[in-house]
PDB file of C-alpha atoms in Angstrom:
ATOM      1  CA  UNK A 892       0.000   0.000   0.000  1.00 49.00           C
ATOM      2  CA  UNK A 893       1.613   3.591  -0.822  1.00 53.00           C
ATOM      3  CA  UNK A 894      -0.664   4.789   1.654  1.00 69.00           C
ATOM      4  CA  UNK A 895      -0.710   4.104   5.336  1.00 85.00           C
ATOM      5  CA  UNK A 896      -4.216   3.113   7.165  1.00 93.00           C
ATOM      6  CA  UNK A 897      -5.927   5.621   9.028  1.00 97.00           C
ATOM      7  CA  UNK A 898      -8.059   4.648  11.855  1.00 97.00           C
ATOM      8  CA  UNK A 899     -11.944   5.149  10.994  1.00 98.00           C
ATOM      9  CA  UNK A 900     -14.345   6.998  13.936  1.00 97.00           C
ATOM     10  CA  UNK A 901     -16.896   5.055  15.366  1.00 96.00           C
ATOM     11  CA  UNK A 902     -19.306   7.141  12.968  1.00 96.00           C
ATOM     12  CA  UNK A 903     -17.570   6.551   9.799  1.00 97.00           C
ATOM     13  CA  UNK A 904     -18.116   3.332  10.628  1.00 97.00           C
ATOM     14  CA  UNK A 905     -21.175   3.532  11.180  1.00 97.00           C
ATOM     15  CA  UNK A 906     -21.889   5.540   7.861  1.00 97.00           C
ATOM     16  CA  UNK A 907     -19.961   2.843   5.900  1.00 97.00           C
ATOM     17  CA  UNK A 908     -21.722   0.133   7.911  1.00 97.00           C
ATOM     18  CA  UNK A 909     -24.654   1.294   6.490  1.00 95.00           C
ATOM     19  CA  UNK A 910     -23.671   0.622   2.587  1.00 90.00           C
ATOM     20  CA  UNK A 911     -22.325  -3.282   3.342  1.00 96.00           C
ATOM     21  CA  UNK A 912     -25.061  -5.889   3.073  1.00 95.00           C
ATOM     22  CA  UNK A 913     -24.393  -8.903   6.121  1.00 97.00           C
ATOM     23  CA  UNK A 914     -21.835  -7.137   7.908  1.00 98.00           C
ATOM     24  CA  UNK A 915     -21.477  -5.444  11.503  1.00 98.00           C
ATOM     25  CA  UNK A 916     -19.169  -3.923  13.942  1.00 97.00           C
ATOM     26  CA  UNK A 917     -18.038  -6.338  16.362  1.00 94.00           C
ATOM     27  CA  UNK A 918     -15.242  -4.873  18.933  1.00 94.00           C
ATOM     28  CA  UNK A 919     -13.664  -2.753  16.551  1.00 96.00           C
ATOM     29  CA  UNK A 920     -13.531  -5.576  13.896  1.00 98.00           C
ATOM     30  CA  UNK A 921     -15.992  -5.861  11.413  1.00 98.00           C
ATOM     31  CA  UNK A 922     -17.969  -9.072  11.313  1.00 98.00           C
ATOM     32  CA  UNK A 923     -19.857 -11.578   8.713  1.00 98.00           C
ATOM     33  CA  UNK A 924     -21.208 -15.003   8.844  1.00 98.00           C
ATOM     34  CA  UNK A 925     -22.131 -16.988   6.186  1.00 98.00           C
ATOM     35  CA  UNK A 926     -23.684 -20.521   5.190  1.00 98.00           C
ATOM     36  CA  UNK A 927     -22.841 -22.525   2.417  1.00 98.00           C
ATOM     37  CA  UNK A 928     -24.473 -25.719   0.936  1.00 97.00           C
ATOM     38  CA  UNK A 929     -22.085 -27.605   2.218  1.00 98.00           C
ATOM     39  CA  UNK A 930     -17.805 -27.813   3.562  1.00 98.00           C
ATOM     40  CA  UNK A 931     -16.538 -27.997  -0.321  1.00 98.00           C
ATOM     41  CA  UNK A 932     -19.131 -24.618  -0.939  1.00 98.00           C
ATOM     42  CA  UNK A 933     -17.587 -23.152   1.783  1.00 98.00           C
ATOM     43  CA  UNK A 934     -13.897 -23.530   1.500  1.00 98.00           C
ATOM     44  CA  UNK A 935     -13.924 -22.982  -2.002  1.00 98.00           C
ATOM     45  CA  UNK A 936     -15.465 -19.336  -0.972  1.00 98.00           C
ATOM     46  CA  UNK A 937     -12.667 -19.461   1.569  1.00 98.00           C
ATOM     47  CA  UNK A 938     -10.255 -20.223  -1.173  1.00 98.00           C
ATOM     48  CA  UNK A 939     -11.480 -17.629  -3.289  1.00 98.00           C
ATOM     49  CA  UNK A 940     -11.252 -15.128  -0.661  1.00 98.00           C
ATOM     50  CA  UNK A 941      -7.437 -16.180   0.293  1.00 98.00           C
ATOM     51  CA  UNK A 942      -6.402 -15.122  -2.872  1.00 98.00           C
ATOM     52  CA  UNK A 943      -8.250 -11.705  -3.056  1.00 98.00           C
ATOM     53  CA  UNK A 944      -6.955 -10.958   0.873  1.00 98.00           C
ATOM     54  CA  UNK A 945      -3.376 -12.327  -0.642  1.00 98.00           C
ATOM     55  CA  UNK A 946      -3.181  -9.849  -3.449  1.00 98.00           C
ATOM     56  CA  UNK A 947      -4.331  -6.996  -1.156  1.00 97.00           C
ATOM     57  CA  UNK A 948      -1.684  -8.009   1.289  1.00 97.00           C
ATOM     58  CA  UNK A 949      -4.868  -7.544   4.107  1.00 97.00           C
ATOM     59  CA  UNK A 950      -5.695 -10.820   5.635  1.00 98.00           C
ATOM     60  CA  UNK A 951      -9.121 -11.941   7.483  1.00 98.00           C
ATOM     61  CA  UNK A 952      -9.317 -13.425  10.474  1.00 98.00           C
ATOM     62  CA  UNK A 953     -11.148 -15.996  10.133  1.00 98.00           C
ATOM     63  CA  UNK A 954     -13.160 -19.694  11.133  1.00 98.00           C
ATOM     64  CA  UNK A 955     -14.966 -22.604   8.974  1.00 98.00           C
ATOM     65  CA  UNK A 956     -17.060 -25.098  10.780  1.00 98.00           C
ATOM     66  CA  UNK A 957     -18.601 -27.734   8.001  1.00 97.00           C
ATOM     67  CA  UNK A 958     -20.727 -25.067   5.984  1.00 98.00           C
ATOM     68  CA  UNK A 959     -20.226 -21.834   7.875  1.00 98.00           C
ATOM     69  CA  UNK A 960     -17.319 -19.392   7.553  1.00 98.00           C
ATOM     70  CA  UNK A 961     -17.102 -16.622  10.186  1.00 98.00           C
ATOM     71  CA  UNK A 962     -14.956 -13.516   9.300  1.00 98.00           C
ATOM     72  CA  UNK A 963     -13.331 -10.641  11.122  1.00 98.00           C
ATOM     73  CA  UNK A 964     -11.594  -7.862   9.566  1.00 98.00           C
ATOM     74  CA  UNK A 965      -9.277  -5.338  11.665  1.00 98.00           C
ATOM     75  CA  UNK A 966      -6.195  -3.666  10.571  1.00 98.00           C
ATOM     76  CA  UNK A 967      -3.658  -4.230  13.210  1.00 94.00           C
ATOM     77  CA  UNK A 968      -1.527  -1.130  12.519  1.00 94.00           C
ATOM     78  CA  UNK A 969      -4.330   1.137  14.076  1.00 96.00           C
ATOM     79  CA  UNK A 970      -5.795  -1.179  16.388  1.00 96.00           C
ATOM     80  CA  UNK A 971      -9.473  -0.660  14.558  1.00 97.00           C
ATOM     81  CA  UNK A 972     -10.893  -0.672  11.713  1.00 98.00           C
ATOM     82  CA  UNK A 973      -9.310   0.997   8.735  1.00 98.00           C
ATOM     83  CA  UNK A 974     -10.846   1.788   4.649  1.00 97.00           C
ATOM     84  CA  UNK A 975      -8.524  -1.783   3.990  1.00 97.00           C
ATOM     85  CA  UNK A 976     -11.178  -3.925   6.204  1.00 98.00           C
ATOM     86  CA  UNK A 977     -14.011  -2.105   4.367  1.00 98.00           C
ATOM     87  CA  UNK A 978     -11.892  -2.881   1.148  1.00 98.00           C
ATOM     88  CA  UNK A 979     -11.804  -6.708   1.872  1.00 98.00           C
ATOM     89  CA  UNK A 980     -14.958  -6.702   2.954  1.00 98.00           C
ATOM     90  CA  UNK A 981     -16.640  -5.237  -0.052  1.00 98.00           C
ATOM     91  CA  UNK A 982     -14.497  -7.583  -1.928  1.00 98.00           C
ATOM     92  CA  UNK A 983     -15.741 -10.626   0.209  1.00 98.00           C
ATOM     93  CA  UNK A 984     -18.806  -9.546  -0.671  1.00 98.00           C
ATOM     94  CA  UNK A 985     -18.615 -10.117  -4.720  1.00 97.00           C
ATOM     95  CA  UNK A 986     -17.377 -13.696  -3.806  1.00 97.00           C
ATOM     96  CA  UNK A 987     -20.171 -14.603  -1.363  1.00 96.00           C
ATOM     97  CA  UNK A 988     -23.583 -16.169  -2.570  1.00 89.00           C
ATOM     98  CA  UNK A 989     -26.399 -13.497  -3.076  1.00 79.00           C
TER      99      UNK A 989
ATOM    100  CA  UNK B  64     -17.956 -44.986   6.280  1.00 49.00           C
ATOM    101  CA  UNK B  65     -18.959 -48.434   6.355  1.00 53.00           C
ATOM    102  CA  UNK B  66     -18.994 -48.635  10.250  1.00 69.00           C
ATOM    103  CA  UNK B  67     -20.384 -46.071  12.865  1.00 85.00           C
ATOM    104  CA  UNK B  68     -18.308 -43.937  14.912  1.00 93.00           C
ATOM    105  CA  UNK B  69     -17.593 -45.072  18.414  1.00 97.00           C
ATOM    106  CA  UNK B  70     -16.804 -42.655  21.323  1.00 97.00           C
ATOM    107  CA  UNK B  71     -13.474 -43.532  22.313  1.00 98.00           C
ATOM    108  CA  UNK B  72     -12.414 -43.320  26.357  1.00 97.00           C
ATOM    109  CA  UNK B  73     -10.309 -40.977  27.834  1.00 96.00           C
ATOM    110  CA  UNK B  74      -7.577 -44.100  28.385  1.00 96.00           C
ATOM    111  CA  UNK B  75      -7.880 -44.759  24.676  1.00 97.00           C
ATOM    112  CA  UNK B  76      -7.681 -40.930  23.434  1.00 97.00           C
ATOM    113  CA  UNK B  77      -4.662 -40.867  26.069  1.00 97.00           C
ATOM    114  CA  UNK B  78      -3.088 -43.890  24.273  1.00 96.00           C
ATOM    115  CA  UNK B  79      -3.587 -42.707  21.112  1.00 97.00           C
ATOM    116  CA  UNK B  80      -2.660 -39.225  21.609  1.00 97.00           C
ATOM    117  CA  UNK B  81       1.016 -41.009  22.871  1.00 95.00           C
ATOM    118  CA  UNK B  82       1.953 -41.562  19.181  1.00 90.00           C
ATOM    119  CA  UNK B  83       0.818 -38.367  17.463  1.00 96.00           C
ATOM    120  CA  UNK B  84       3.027 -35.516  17.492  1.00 95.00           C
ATOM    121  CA  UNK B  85       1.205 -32.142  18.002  1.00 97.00           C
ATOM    122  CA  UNK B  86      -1.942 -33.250  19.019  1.00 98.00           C
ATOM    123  CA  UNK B  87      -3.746 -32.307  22.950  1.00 98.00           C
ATOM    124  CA  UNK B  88      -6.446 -33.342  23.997  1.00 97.00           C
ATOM    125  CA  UNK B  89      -9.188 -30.660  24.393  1.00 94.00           C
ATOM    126  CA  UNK B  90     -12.538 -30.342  26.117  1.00 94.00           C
ATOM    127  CA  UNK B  91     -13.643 -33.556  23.952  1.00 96.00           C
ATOM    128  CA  UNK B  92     -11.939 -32.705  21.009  1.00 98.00           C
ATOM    129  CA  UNK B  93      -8.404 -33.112  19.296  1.00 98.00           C
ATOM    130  CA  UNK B  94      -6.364 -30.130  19.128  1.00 98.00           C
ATOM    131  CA  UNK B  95      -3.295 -28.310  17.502  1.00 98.00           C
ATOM    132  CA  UNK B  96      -2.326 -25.478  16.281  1.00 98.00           C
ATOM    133  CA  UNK B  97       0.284 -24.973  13.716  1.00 98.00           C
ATOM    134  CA  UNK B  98       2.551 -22.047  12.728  1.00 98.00           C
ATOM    135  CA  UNK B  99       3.683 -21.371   9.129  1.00 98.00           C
ATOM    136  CA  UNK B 100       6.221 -18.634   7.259  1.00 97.00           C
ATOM    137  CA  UNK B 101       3.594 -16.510   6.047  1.00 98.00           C
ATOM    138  CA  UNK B 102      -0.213 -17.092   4.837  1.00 98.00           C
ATOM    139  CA  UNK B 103       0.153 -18.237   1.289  1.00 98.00           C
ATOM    140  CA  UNK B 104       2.009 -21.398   3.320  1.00 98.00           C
ATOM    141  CA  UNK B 105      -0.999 -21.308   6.177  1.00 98.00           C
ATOM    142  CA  UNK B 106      -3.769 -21.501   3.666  1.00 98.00           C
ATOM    143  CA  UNK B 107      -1.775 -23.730   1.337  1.00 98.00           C
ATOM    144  CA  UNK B 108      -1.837 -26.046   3.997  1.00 98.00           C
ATOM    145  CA  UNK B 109      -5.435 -25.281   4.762  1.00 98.00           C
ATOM    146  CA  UNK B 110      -6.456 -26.591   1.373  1.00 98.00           C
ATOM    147  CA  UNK B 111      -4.516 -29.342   0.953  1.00 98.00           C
ATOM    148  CA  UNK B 112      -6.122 -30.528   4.596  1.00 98.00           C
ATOM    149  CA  UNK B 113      -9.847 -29.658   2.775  1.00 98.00           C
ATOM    150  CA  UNK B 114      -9.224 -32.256   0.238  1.00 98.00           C
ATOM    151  CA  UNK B 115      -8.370 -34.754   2.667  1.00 98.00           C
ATOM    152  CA  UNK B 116     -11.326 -33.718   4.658  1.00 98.00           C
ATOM    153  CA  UNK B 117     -13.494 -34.077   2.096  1.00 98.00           C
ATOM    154  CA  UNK B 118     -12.383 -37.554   0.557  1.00 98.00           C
ATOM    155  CA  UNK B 119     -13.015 -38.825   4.492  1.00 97.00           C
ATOM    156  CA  UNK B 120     -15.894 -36.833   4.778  1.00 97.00           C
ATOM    157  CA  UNK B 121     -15.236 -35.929   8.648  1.00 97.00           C
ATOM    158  CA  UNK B 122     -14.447 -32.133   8.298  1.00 98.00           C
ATOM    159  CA  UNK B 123     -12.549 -29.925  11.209  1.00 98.00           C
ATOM    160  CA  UNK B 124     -13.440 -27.140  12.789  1.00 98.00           C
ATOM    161  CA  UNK B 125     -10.546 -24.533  11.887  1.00 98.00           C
ATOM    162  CA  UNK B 126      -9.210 -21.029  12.147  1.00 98.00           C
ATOM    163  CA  UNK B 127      -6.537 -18.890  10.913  1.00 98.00           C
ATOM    164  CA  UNK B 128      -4.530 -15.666  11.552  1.00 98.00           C
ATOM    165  CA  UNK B 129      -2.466 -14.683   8.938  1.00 97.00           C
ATOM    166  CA  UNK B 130       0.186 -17.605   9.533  1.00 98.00           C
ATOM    167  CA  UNK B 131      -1.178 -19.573  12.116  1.00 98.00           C
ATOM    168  CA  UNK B 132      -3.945 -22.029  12.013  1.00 98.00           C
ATOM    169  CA  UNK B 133      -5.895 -24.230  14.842  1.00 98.00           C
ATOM    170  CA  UNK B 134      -7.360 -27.300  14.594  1.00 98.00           C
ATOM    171  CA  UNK B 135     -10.028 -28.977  16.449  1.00 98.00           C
ATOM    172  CA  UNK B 136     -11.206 -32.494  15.971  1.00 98.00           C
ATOM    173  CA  UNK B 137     -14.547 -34.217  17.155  1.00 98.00           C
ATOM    174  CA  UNK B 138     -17.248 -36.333  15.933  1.00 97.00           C
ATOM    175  CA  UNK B 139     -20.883 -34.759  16.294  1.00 95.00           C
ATOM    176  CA  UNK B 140     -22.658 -38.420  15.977  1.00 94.00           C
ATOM    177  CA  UNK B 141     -20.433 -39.388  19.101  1.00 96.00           C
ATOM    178  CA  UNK B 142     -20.438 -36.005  20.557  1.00 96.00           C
ATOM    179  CA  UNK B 143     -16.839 -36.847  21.462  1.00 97.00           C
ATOM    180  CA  UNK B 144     -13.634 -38.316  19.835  1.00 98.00           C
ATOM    181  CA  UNK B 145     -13.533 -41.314  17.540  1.00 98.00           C
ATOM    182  CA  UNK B 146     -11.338 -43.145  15.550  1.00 97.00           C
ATOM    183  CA  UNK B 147     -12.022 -40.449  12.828  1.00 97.00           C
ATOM    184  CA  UNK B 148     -10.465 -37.857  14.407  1.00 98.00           C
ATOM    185  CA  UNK B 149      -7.386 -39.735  14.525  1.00 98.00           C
ATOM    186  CA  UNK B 150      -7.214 -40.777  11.463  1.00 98.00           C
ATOM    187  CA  UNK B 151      -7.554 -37.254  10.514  1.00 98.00           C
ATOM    188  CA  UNK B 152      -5.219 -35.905  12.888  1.00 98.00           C
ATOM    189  CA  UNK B 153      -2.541 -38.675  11.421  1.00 98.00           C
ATOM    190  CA  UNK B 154      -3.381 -37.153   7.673  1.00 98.00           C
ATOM    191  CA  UNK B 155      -3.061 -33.880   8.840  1.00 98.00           C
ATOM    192  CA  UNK B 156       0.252 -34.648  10.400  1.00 98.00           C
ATOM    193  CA  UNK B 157       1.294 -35.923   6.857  1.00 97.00           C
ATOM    194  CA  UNK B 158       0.567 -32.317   5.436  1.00 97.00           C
ATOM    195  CA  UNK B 159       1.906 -30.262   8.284  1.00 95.00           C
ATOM    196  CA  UNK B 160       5.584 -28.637   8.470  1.00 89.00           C
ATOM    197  CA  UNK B 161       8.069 -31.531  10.556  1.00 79.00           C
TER     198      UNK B 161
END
């Protein structure tokens, strides 16, 4: 990144929160859940999403239990949330099922 | 599987658990939680333990940092630890970092 993160307010979160289908603000991560078909729906998502969060150099934090995947997304450098987490999440978004 | 799960003991997850490297036991469930260079290695790993997972059809519950991943291990039809969870643990071993 040529850039480095900036911290977002509590109400820019908000404001961007409110433009982000499925996701919330979870101590200052931002959070999704989703459910797949099945564990071979789910981590190919997962794979999908590796290589998006590779590329960005941003990773998730993140679990898989059969058919769900749970994500967090928090920039370490500021200790919040940052326009990167809304980045990966917007791109997580495209990848997951309508 | 041709045969149903069995819940093992705690003497026979103890006696198993003697021969697998990495592996605790874990509120009912096998654990262990591996550290990799980076996270194109961690999810690497990650999906070469998916297609194993899938081929047995006994799945784990997972999560990953960045370059760390845990593992936990347990069989819902035995709400405990079966001879499944070894045999994935063992596979897993196969794919991990010595």
């Amino acid at each position: 990144m040529s850039e480095k993160p900036r911290k977002l307010s509590n109400s820019e979160i908000s404001e961007r929160l409110g433009g982000l289908t499925g996701w919330t603000e979870n101590h200052q991560k931002l959070h999704r859940q989703i459910e797949f078909a099945d564990f071979a729906e789910a981590f190919g998502f997962m794979a999908s999403v590796a290589l998006v969060a590779e590329r960005m150099n941003h990773h998730p934090e993140w679990s898989n239990v059969w058919n769900r995947v749970s994500i967090d997304l928090s920039t370490h450098d500021v200790d919040g949330i940052s326009e990167l987490d809304f980045a990966l999440a917007e791109a997580i978004n495209k990848l997951a099922p309508a």
